[in-house]
XYZ file of N, CA and C in Angstrom:
765
model
N 0.843 -1.201 0.000
C 0.000 0.000 0.000
C 0.878 1.251 0.000
N 0.476 2.238 -0.801
C 1.238 3.483 -0.877
C 1.186 4.229 0.453
N 2.276 4.935 0.755
C 2.272 5.789 1.941
C 1.356 6.995 1.676
N 1.422 7.501 0.440
C 0.652 8.691 0.064
C 0.070 8.495 -1.326
N -1.185 8.927 -1.497
C -1.778 8.885 -2.836
C -2.730 10.067 -3.021
N -2.615 10.697 -4.167
C -3.569 11.722 -4.574
C -4.142 11.222 -5.896
N -5.476 11.168 -5.994
C -6.086 10.412 -7.097
C -7.146 11.242 -7.826
N -6.991 11.344 -9.151
C -7.968 12.038 -10.014
C -8.282 13.449 -9.519
N -7.217 14.174 -9.172
C -7.403 15.497 -8.579
C -7.502 16.575 -9.656
N -8.515 17.412 -9.516
C -8.657 18.596 -10.357
C -8.773 19.816 -9.462
N -8.217 20.933 -9.952
C -8.248 22.175 -9.183
C -8.262 23.352 -10.149
N -9.202 24.266 -9.932
C -9.271 25.486 -10.737
C -9.214 26.701 -9.829
N -8.663 27.786 -10.361
C -8.759 29.097 -9.732
C -9.572 29.956 -10.690
N -10.853 30.159 -10.376
C -11.732 30.852 -11.317
C -11.866 30.025 -12.583
N -11.580 30.652 -13.731
C -11.687 29.940 -15.015
C -10.412 29.183 -15.379
N -9.383 29.375 -14.573
C -8.089 28.747 -14.894
C -7.997 27.368 -14.254
N -7.942 26.333 -15.090
C -7.809 24.962 -14.578
C -6.323 24.669 -14.370
N -5.933 24.450 -13.127
C -4.509 24.324 -12.793
C -4.084 22.858 -12.699
N -4.992 21.989 -12.263
C -4.718 20.549 -12.204
C -5.845 19.807 -12.917
N -5.473 18.906 -13.815
C -6.443 18.145 -14.599
C -6.310 16.656 -14.323
N -7.144 16.129 -13.444
C -7.237 14.674 -13.239
C -5.875 14.046 -12.938
N -5.213 14.605 -11.927
C -3.847 14.170 -11.582
C -3.885 13.027 -10.576
N -3.104 11.993 -10.839
C -2.955 10.877 -9.900
C -1.470 10.620 -9.650
N -1.084 10.630 -8.380
C 0.304 10.354 -7.984
C 0.272 9.507 -6.716
N 1.069 8.447 -6.678
C 1.225 7.705 -5.421
C 2.708 7.557 -5.113
N 3.031 7.516 -3.829
C 4.421 7.448 -3.386
C 4.541 6.351 -2.340
N 5.520 5.462 -2.532
C 5.751 4.379 -1.575
C 6.761 4.806 -0.521
N 6.761 4.104 0.583
C 7.688 4.385 1.680
C 9.131 4.296 1.184
N 9.945 5.293 1.516
C 11.356 5.294 1.136
C 11.634 5.799 -0.263
N 10.587 6.132 -0.995
C 10.752 6.567 -2.385
C 11.007 8.081 -2.445
N 11.838 8.493 -3.405
C 12.078 9.917 -3.661
C 11.526 10.231 -5.052
N 10.533 11.124 -5.083
C 9.889 11.492 -6.350
C 10.176 12.957 -6.632
N 10.724 13.243 -7.815
C 10.971 14.630 -8.225
C 9.906 15.040 -9.231
N 9.355 16.244 -9.035
C 8.369 16.782 -9.979
C 9.011 17.967 -10.685
N 9.083 17.882 -12.015
C 9.704 18.940 -12.817
C 8.682 19.486 -13.806
N 9.005 20.619 -14.388
C 8.110 21.206 -15.377
C 8.238 22.714 -15.369
N 7.714 23.367 -16.413
C 7.833 24.828 -16.491
C 7.021 25.526 -15.411
N 7.307 26.796 -15.183
C 6.517 27.594 -14.244
C 5.068 27.611 -14.711
N 4.144 27.521 -13.756
C 2.732 27.545 -14.107
C 2.173 26.209 -14.552
N 2.965 25.137 -14.390
C 2.496 23.821 -14.852
C 1.616 23.108 -13.829
N 1.543 23.655 -12.591
C 0.693 23.042 -11.565
C 1.451 22.308 -10.477
N 2.785 22.347 -10.552
C 3.600 21.572 -9.600
C 3.347 22.006 -8.150
N 3.462 23.311 -7.902
C 3.291 23.819 -6.530
C 1.853 23.642 -6.041
N 0.887 23.818 -6.950
C -0.518 23.616 -6.567
C -0.757 22.163 -6.175
N -0.125 21.235 -6.889
C -0.243 19.822 -6.535
C 0.266 19.578 -5.115
N 1.417 20.166 -4.781
C 1.959 20.018 -3.428
C 1.039 20.656 -2.394
N 0.469 21.814 -2.740
C -0.420 22.510 -1.799
C -1.721 21.726 -1.580
N -2.179 21.022 -2.610
C -3.350 20.143 -2.441
C -2.979 18.913 -1.601
N -1.790 18.374 -1.842
C -1.327 17.192 -1.100
C -1.196 17.482 0.388
N -0.833 18.737 0.723
C -0.610 19.105 2.127
C -1.774 19.930 2.690
N -2.878 19.955 1.942
C -4.142 20.578 2.378
C -4.043 22.082 2.615
N -3.071 22.730 1.952
C -3.026 24.192 1.969
C -3.997 24.759 0.936
N -4.318 23.918 -0.060
C -5.380 24.251 -1.022
C -6.435 23.156 -0.951
N -7.674 23.523 -1.202
C -8.770 22.547 -1.224
C -8.961 22.064 -2.657
N -8.999 20.760 -2.840
C -9.201 20.188 -4.168
C -10.661 20.387 -4.588
N -10.891 20.569 -5.891
C -12.276 20.624 -6.397
C -12.853 19.213 -6.454
N -12.047 18.299 -6.973
C -12.461 16.892 -7.011
C -11.233 16.018 -6.860
N -11.457 14.785 -6.419
C -10.349 13.849 -6.249
C -10.229 13.352 -4.828
N -9.319 12.401 -4.644
C -9.115 11.758 -3.345
C -7.694 12.005 -2.842
N -7.562 12.035 -1.522
C -6.255 12.232 -0.888
C -6.138 11.243 0.262
N -5.079 10.427 0.229
C -4.946 9.339 1.202
C -3.523 9.278 1.748
N -3.392 9.100 3.052
C -2.100 8.835 3.707
C -2.253 7.560 4.523
N -1.321 6.624 4.335
C -1.359 5.359 5.090
C -2.739 4.689 5.008
N -3.395 4.804 3.858
C -4.717 4.191 3.706
C -5.844 4.967 4.366
N -5.520 6.058 5.045
C -6.555 6.873 5.699
C -6.958 8.006 4.769
N -8.248 8.120 4.510
C -8.753 9.102 3.546
C -8.846 10.496 4.168
N -8.081 11.429 3.621
C -8.216 12.828 4.032
C -9.348 13.477 3.246
N -9.529 13.043 1.995
C -10.603 13.568 1.151
C -11.046 12.497 0.170
N -12.342 12.481 -0.115
C -12.873 11.571 -1.130
C -14.009 12.272 -1.858
N -14.426 11.712 -2.994
C -15.462 12.356 -3.800
C -16.859 12.034 -3.279
N -17.738 13.035 -3.306
C -19.138 12.779 -2.960
C -19.891 12.330 -4.216
N -21.198 12.208 -4.123
C -22.012 11.711 -5.242
C -21.919 12.621 -6.464
N -21.617 13.908 -6.238
C -21.493 14.851 -7.354
C -20.074 14.930 -7.893
N -19.169 14.097 -7.364
C -17.784 14.116 -7.824
C -16.965 15.257 -7.271
N -17.421 15.839 -6.149
C -16.688 16.923 -5.493
C -15.919 16.378 -4.288
N -14.734 16.947 -4.032
C -13.940 16.499 -2.882
C -14.617 16.885 -1.570
N -14.738 15.900 -0.683
C -15.251 16.146 0.667
C -14.174 15.691 1.650
N -13.830 16.564 2.586
C -12.736 16.273 3.510
C -13.229 15.577 4.771
N -12.347 14.784 5.356
C -12.646 14.065 6.593
C -12.861 15.065 7.737
N -13.458 14.622 8.854
C -13.645 15.520 10.008
C -12.302 16.040 10.542
N -12.355 17.182 11.228
C -11.138 17.848 11.725
C -10.261 16.932 12.561
N -10.882 16.081 13.384
C -10.092 15.186 14.259
C -9.269 14.204 13.429
N -9.861 13.677 12.364
C -9.144 12.744 11.480
C -8.040 13.476 10.718
N -8.343 14.699 10.267
C -7.350 15.472 9.509
C -6.154 15.848 10.370
N -6.412 16.109 11.654
C -5.313 16.451 12.564
C -4.297 15.319 12.615
N -4.796 14.109 12.696
C -3.908 12.937 12.733
C -3.174 12.779 11.398
N -3.909 12.915 10.307
C -3.314 12.747 8.976
C -2.230 13.801 8.724
N -2.461 15.029 9.199
C -1.480 16.102 8.993
C -0.162 15.827 9.717
N -0.194 14.949 10.708
C 1.049 14.616 11.429
C 1.947 13.690 10.603
N 1.407 13.151 9.503
C 2.180 12.207 8.691
C 3.173 12.899 7.755
N 2.981 14.197 7.507
C 3.835 14.847 6.500
C 4.389 16.176 6.986
N 5.475 16.593 6.328
C 6.061 17.909 6.558
C 6.243 18.592 5.220
N 6.296 19.924 5.249
C 6.440 20.696 4.019
C 7.525 21.746 4.207
N 8.461 21.804 3.258
C 9.513 22.820 3.261
C 9.251 23.760 2.087
N 9.081 25.042 2.390
C 8.720 26.041 1.383
C 9.962 26.655 0.739
N 9.762 27.337 -0.387
C 10.912 28.005 -1.022
C 11.333 29.241 -0.235
N 10.395 29.850 0.507
C 10.726 31.097 1.219
C 10.967 30.880 2.725
N 11.302 29.660 3.113
C 11.716 29.294 4.485
C 10.569 29.330 5.502
N 9.779 30.427 5.545
C 8.623 30.531 6.462
C 8.967 30.279 7.925
N 10.125 30.747 8.354
C 10.495 30.629 9.773
C 9.819 31.743 10.567
N 9.634 31.513 11.870
C 9.112 32.570 12.735
C 10.247 33.548 13.041
N 10.161 34.804 12.601
C 11.292 35.729 12.746
C 11.609 36.080 14.203
N 10.586 36.009 15.074
C 10.783 36.399 16.482
C 11.171 35.206 17.369
N 11.378 34.018 16.757
C 11.864 32.837 17.491
C 13.298 32.569 17.070
N 14.130 32.143 18.018
C 15.470 31.716 17.613
C 15.388 30.339 16.955
N 16.514 29.847 16.478
C 16.548 28.580 15.741
C 15.946 27.446 16.572
N 16.382 27.335 17.815
C 15.920 26.231 18.660
C 14.407 26.291 18.882
N 13.887 27.482 19.140
C 12.442 27.615 19.372
C 11.653 27.364 18.081
N 12.210 27.752 16.929
C 11.569 27.434 15.648
C 11.392 25.923 15.496
N 12.384 25.157 15.949
C 12.322 23.698 15.832
C 11.389 23.067 16.868
N 11.437 23.597 18.093
C 10.762 22.920 19.219
C 9.298 23.298 19.401
N 8.909 24.453 18.883
C 7.592 24.993 19.224
C 6.441 24.038 18.867
N 6.384 23.589 17.608
C 5.264 22.734 17.184
C 5.288 21.340 17.831
N 6.448 20.656 17.897
C 6.438 19.338 18.565
C 5.939 19.420 20.014
N 6.294 20.513 20.716
C 5.886 20.641 22.128
C 4.415 21.048 22.235
N 4.011 22.055 21.456
C 2.661 22.607 21.628
C 1.593 21.934 20.774
N 1.968 21.443 19.587
C 0.986 20.782 18.718
C 0.952 19.283 18.980
N 2.137 18.673 19.011
C 2.193 17.213 19.218
C 2.215 16.829 20.698
N 2.330 17.854 21.580
C 2.314 17.631 23.045
C 3.402 16.660 23.499
N 4.576 16.777 22.871
C 5.674 15.881 23.243
C 6.495 16.476 24.383
N 7.278 15.621 25.008
C 8.103 16.004 26.160
C 9.158 17.034 25.745
N 9.223 18.148 26.482
C 10.097 19.266 26.117
C 11.573 18.868 26.100
N 11.997 18.101 27.096
C 13.406 17.682 27.182
C 13.782 16.813 25.988
N 12.892 15.886 25.660
C 13.131 14.952 24.548
C 13.176 15.721 23.214
N 12.231 16.663 23.028
C 12.173 17.454 21.793
C 13.423 18.323 21.655
N 13.848 18.949 22.755
C 15.028 19.820 22.727
C 16.274 19.017 22.346
N 16.380 17.823 22.906
C 17.522 16.949 22.595
C 17.530 16.583 21.099
N 16.350 16.239 20.596
C 16.220 15.877 19.180
C 16.538 17.087 18.285
N 16.057 18.265 18.702
C 16.294 19.494 17.932
C 17.786 19.811 17.871
N 18.483 19.678 19.000
C 19.927 19.954 19.032
C 20.684 18.990 18.121
N 20.230 17.743 18.087
C 20.850 16.740 17.224
C 20.643 17.107 15.747
N 19.434 17.601 15.404
C 19.142 18.012 14.021
C 19.934 19.263 13.643
N 20.092 20.179 14.601
C 20.878 21.398 14.356
C 22.322 21.008 14.004
N 22.844 20.036 14.727
C 24.207 19.545 14.453
C 24.261 18.881 13.073
N 23.251 18.048 12.787
C 23.195 17.332 11.502
C 23.155 18.315 10.326
N 22.499 19.440 10.520
C 22.370 20.438 9.451
C 23.582 21.375 9.370
N 24.595 21.106 10.202
C 25.796 21.940 10.170
C 25.570 23.322 10.758
N 24.666 23.404 11.739
C 24.314 24.700 12.336
C 24.683 24.773 13.817
N 25.631 23.944 14.225
C 26.060 23.937 15.628
C 26.506 25.339 16.049
N 26.091 25.761 17.242
C 26.448 27.088 17.726
C 25.498 28.183 17.264
N 24.543 27.810 16.378
C 23.593 28.797 15.844
C 22.204 28.657 16.489
N 22.080 27.807 17.517
C 20.737 27.508 18.046
C 20.013 28.722 18.634
N 20.784 29.747 19.061
C 20.133 30.941 19.625
C 20.210 32.153 18.693
N 20.534 31.877 17.417
C 20.473 32.934 16.401
C 19.023 33.082 15.934
N 18.705 34.282 15.475
C 17.391 34.527 14.887
C 17.505 34.437 13.367
N 16.393 34.131 12.666
C 16.473 33.938 11.213
C 17.209 35.049 10.465
N 16.977 36.329 10.856
C 17.618 37.423 10.114
C 19.129 37.462 10.303
N 19.641 36.702 11.266
C 21.092 36.639 11.486
C 21.746 35.525 10.660
N 20.934 34.782 9.914
C 21.425 33.629 9.151
C 21.379 33.903 7.652
N 22.234 33.206 6.894
C 22.176 33.278 5.428
C 20.920 32.538 4.951
N 20.570 32.738 3.685
C 19.424 32.032 3.112
C 19.582 30.520 3.195
N 20.791 30.039 2.916
C 21.042 28.592 2.981
C 20.884 28.053 4.393
N 21.353 28.835 5.369
C 21.204 28.415 6.769
C 19.731 28.423 7.181
N 18.993 29.447 6.734
C 17.565 29.499 7.051
C 16.829 28.293 6.467
N 17.199 27.914 5.244
C 16.524 26.775 4.633
C 16.878 25.473 5.350
N 18.113 25.376 5.853
C 18.484 24.187 6.628
C 17.711 24.140 7.948
N 17.477 25.312 8.550
C 16.627 25.362 9.758
C 15.213 24.898 9.413
N 14.698 25.349 8.251
C 13.345 24.969 7.832
C 13.235 23.452 7.639
N 14.279 22.846 7.075
C 14.275 21.384 6.891
C 14.328 20.692 8.255
N 15.192 21.190 9.142
C 15.292 20.610 10.492
C 13.959 20.751 11.225
N 13.304 21.891 11.052
C 12.010 22.102 11.716
C 10.978 21.071 11.234
N 10.959 20.821 9.932
C 10.032 19.816 9.389
C 10.372 18.424 9.937
N 11.667 18.105 10.003
C 12.093 16.781 10.493
C 11.800 16.603 11.978
N 11.783 17.702 12.729
C 11.546 17.641 14.171
C 10.135 17.144 14.493
N 9.238 17.213 13.512
C 7.871 16.703 13.687
C 7.781 15.202 13.402
N 8.929 14.589 13.064
C 8.987 13.153 12.736
C 7.974 12.727 11.665
N 7.961 13.428 10.518
C 6.991 13.072 9.475
C 7.385 11.774 8.773
N 6.404 11.126 8.158
C 6.675 9.926 7.358
C 7.074 10.300 5.933
N 6.658 11.502 5.506
C 6.967 11.960 4.151
C 7.216 13.470 4.198
N 8.211 13.906 3.442
C 8.539 15.335 3.378
C 8.285 15.847 1.964
N 7.580 16.976 1.866
C 7.363 17.644 0.587
C 8.255 18.885 0.528
N 8.913 19.068 -0.600
C 9.761 20.257 -0.812
C 9.219 21.025 -2.011
N 8.875 22.301 -1.802
C 8.398 23.125 -2.909
C 9.529 24.044 -3.373
N 10.244 23.603 -4.404
C 11.377 24.356 -4.953
C 12.271 24.908 -3.840
N 12.880 24.021 -3.064
C 13.596 24.455 -1.860
C 14.829 25.309 -2.115
N 15.278 25.384 -3.378
C 16.500 26.168 -3.655
C 16.224 27.390 -4.521
N 14.973 27.648 -4.881
C 14.722 28.714 -5.872
C 14.997 30.111 -5.332
N 14.995 30.275 -3.996
C 15.277 31.601 -3.425
C 16.759 31.784 -3.097
N 17.587 30.808 -3.473
C 18.996 30.818 -3.073
C 19.932 30.999 -4.271
N 21.108 31.583 -3.993
C 22.092 31.684 -5.076
C 22.774 30.322 -5.256
N 23.496 30.121 -6.368
C 24.036 28.794 -6.695
C 24.885 28.158 -5.590
N 25.689 28.962 -4.909
C 26.558 28.412 -3.855
C 25.724 27.828 -2.707
N 24.692 28.573 -2.298
C 23.840 28.113 -1.199
C 22.942 26.958 -1.639
N 22.584 26.935 -2.925
C 21.787 25.836 -3.470
C 22.474 24.498 -3.212
N 23.786 24.475 -3.425
C 24.565 23.244 -3.198
C 24.439 22.729 -1.778
N 24.424 23.650 -0.802
C 24.279 23.252 0.616
C 22.980 22.486 0.838
N 21.891 23.009 0.270
C 20.570 22.423 0.494
C 20.437 21.085 -0.233
N 20.956 21.033 -1.455
C 20.880 19.785 -2.213
C 21.674 18.679 -1.507
N 22.772 19.060 -0.865
C 23.577 18.088 -0.111
C 22.761 17.499 1.054
N 22.024 18.373 1.749
C 21.184 17.923 2.873
C 20.105 16.961 2.371
N 19.449 17.323 1.254
C 18.366 16.478 0.723
C 18.931 15.144 0.223
N 20.111 15.226 -0.371
C 20.771 13.990 -0.842
C 21.049 13.047 0.338
N 21.492 13.628 1.445
C 21.752 12.823 2.649
C 20.462 12.173 3.159
N 19.364 12.928 3.152
C 18.071 12.378 3.585
C 17.639 11.227 2.666
N 17.911 11.380 1.373
C 17.572 10.312 0.418
C 18.366 9.043 0.734
N 19.641 9.220 1.095
C 20.476 8.063 1.456
C 19.965 7.372 2.721
N 19.282 8.165 3.569
C 18.699 7.601 4.802
C 17.286 7.058 4.556
N 16.884 7.034 3.284
C 15.580 6.480 2.856
C 14.385 7.257 3.390
N 14.559 8.570 3.508
C 13.423 9.431 3.846
C 12.511 9.511 2.628
N 11.225 9.318 2.818
C 10.266 9.443 1.720
C 10.100 10.923 1.397
N 10.312 11.288 0.121
C 10.271 12.706 -0.243
C 9.633 12.927 -1.609
N 8.929 14.045 -1.714
C 8.423 14.539 -2.995
C 9.014 15.935 -3.161
N 9.772 16.139 -4.234
C 10.541 17.376 -4.403
C 10.174 18.044 -5.722
N 9.568 19.228 -5.634
C 9.385 20.059 -6.828
C 10.685 20.828 -7.018
N 11.306 20.659 -8.182
C 12.634 21.255 -8.362
C 12.896 21.653 -9.812
N 13.773 22.654 -9.979
C 14.278 23.037 -11.300
C 15.704 22.516 -11.490
N 16.210 21.794 -10.501
C 17.587 21.283 -10.566
C 17.579 19.909 -11.248
N 17.777 19.911 -12.558
C 17.629 18.668 -13.336
C 18.675 17.609 -12.981
N 19.938 18.039 -12.848
C 20.997 17.067 -12.541
C 20.733 16.426 -11.181
N 20.277 17.230 -10.245
C 19.950 16.737 -8.908
C 18.791 15.740 -8.970
N 17.736 16.087 -9.714
C 16.585 15.180 -9.862
C 17.028 13.851 -10.472
N 17.894 13.936 -11.459
C 18.366 12.716 -12.141
C 19.182 11.836 -11.180
N 19.978 12.488 -10.321
C 20.873 11.729 -9.431
C 20.168 11.159 -8.201
N 19.173 11.881 -7.692
C 18.625 11.549 -6.368
C 17.269 10.841 -6.431
N 16.451 11.193 -7.429
C 15.082 10.669 -7.453
C 15.026 9.210 -7.908
N 14.058 8.487 -7.363
C 13.745 7.139 -7.860
C 12.808 7.236 -9.059
N 12.019 8.336 -9.056
C 11.027 8.523 -10.120
C 10.892 10.019 -10.399
N 10.706 10.349 -11.657
C 10.533 11.751 -12.055
C 9.181 11.902 -12.743
N 8.468 12.965 -12.367
C 7.184 13.300 -12.993
C 7.362 14.632 -13.705
N 7.053 14.661 -15.007
C 7.096 15.919 -15.757
C 5.671 16.420 -15.946
N 5.405 17.639 -15.443
C 4.078 18.239 -15.561
C 4.119 19.429 -16.512
N 3.014 19.617 -17.219
C 2.859 20.808 -18.045
C 1.375 21.075 -18.230
N 0.980 22.332 -18.072
C -0.418 22.715 -18.292
C -1.406 21.993 -17.401
N -0.950 21.616 -16.192
C -1.855 20.951 -15.254
C -2.027 19.457 -15.491
N -1.232 18.901 -16.409
C -1.278 17.458 -16.693
C 0.060 16.808 -16.369
N 0.035 15.510 -16.055
C 1.272 14.729 -16.014
C 1.532 14.264 -17.439
N 2.605 14.785 -18.018
C 2.921 14.489 -19.420
C 3.721 13.192 -19.525
N 4.645 13.024 -18.566
C 5.540 11.856 -18.623
C 5.994 11.514 -17.204
N 6.173 10.235 -16.957
C 6.550 9.777 -15.613
C 7.367 8.501 -15.751
N 8.421 8.394 -14.938
C 9.212 7.169 -14.997
C 10.539 7.325 -14.285
N 11.459 6.430 -14.566
C 12.792 6.499 -13.951
C 13.508 7.739 -14.466
N 14.370 8.351 -13.621
C 15.047 9.574 -14.061
C 15.856 9.388 -15.336
N 16.482 8.216 -15.461
C 17.311 8.005 -16.658
C 16.449 7.957 -17.923
N 15.159 7.617 -17.762
C 14.259 7.627 -18.921
C 13.697 9.034 -19.158
N 13.088 9.615 -18.142
C 12.382 10.895 -18.322
C 13.356 12.033 -18.613
N 14.469 12.082 -17.865
C 15.398 13.213 -18.034
C 16.416 12.947 -19.141
N 16.947 11.735 -19.185
C 18.012 11.460 -20.161
C 17.478 10.980 -21.509
N 16.262 10.419 -21.506
C 15.754 9.841 -22.752
C 14.232 9.974 -22.831
N 13.706 11.217 -22.789
C 12.249 11.395 -22.763
C 11.589 10.941 -24.055
N 10.331 10.485 -23.950
C 9.612 10.038 -25.153
C 8.664 11.109 -25.674
N 8.160 11.975 -24.772
C 7.179 12.976 -25.181
C 7.862 14.237 -25.739
N 7.311 14.762 -26.815
C 7.873 15.949 -27.469
C 7.964 17.141 -26.513
N 6.913 17.311 -25.693
C 6.883 18.445 -24.758
C 8.002 18.326 -23.723
N 8.266 17.100 -23.260
C 9.353 16.880 -22.294
C 10.694 17.193 -22.947
N 10.861 16.747 -24.172
C 12.116 16.988 -24.896
C 12.391 18.483 -25.032
N 11.342 19.252 -25.382
C 11.507 20.701 -25.549
C 11.902 21.355 -24.228
N 11.237 20.932 -23.163
C 11.519 21.513 -21.843
C 12.958 21.216 -21.418
N 13.404 19.994 -21.643
C 14.724 19.570 -21.178
C 15.848 20.070 -22.076
N 15.511 20.455 -23.304
C 16.551 20.884 -24.258
C 17.395 22.016 -23.674
N 16.746 22.913 -22.939
C 17.509 24.065 -22.421
C 18.378 23.695 -21.236
N 18.207 22.494 -20.692
C 19.088 22.052 -19.605
C 20.216 21.162 -20.125
N 20.147 20.824 -21.428
C 21.048 19.810 -21.982
C 22.512 20.183 -21.826
N 22.817 21.473 -22.032
C 24.232 21.877 -21.970
C 24.805 21.725 -20.563
N 23.916 21.653 -19.541
C 24.407 21.439 -18.169
C 24.511 19.958 -17.810
N 23.938 19.135 -18.701
C 23.754 17.728 -18.368
C 25.028 16.973 -18.211
């Protein structure tokens, strides 16, 4: 059984249809990269998967538990709040703009939700947070505030904060797009390490070489559709669809 599945999902903003009958499932330990041009629906798909956007139609399932299913009219109906609270504990989301609390230091950014939302033991959470701070190469920065850190350091704090909730799956929405090339490398290294530890991840990215090296599966989206899906060596190195070929042509010289 898949750890996560989104099935036959459609989403419109007014007259603009952003997702057209999208189905994606992810197994435990799998790393899935989603690529495609801007405006193709990648970020909206992630926002629907993490319930930041409400789907118009379709199903959303984690660990076999339905977060949303279709009613008789084919419209998405969400589970009761108590069920959704539990389901939301299964995943974490890392944004492109870090979304850290500016008035909390690094340690409090990590510990706040596990202590207050998950009601976990403060000593245990603090110990885990300090271990993650070390893992992210941020030792000695636990009492710094976000504005005292570089963009790359802030993004590493954001990843540590997501991991501190002990999610089963992590979603990344273009985690390097706000960073310059040097800092991008720092973040990709962290994600690569998580992949080696078999963390289940879905990564929306423009970093083609990274997607090819790290992902088990690549999904190419365009115009709200999944155009092509498969192993990275097939989709990125040897695409079959004309639209995928055109999109990847501009990355070829970096390949």
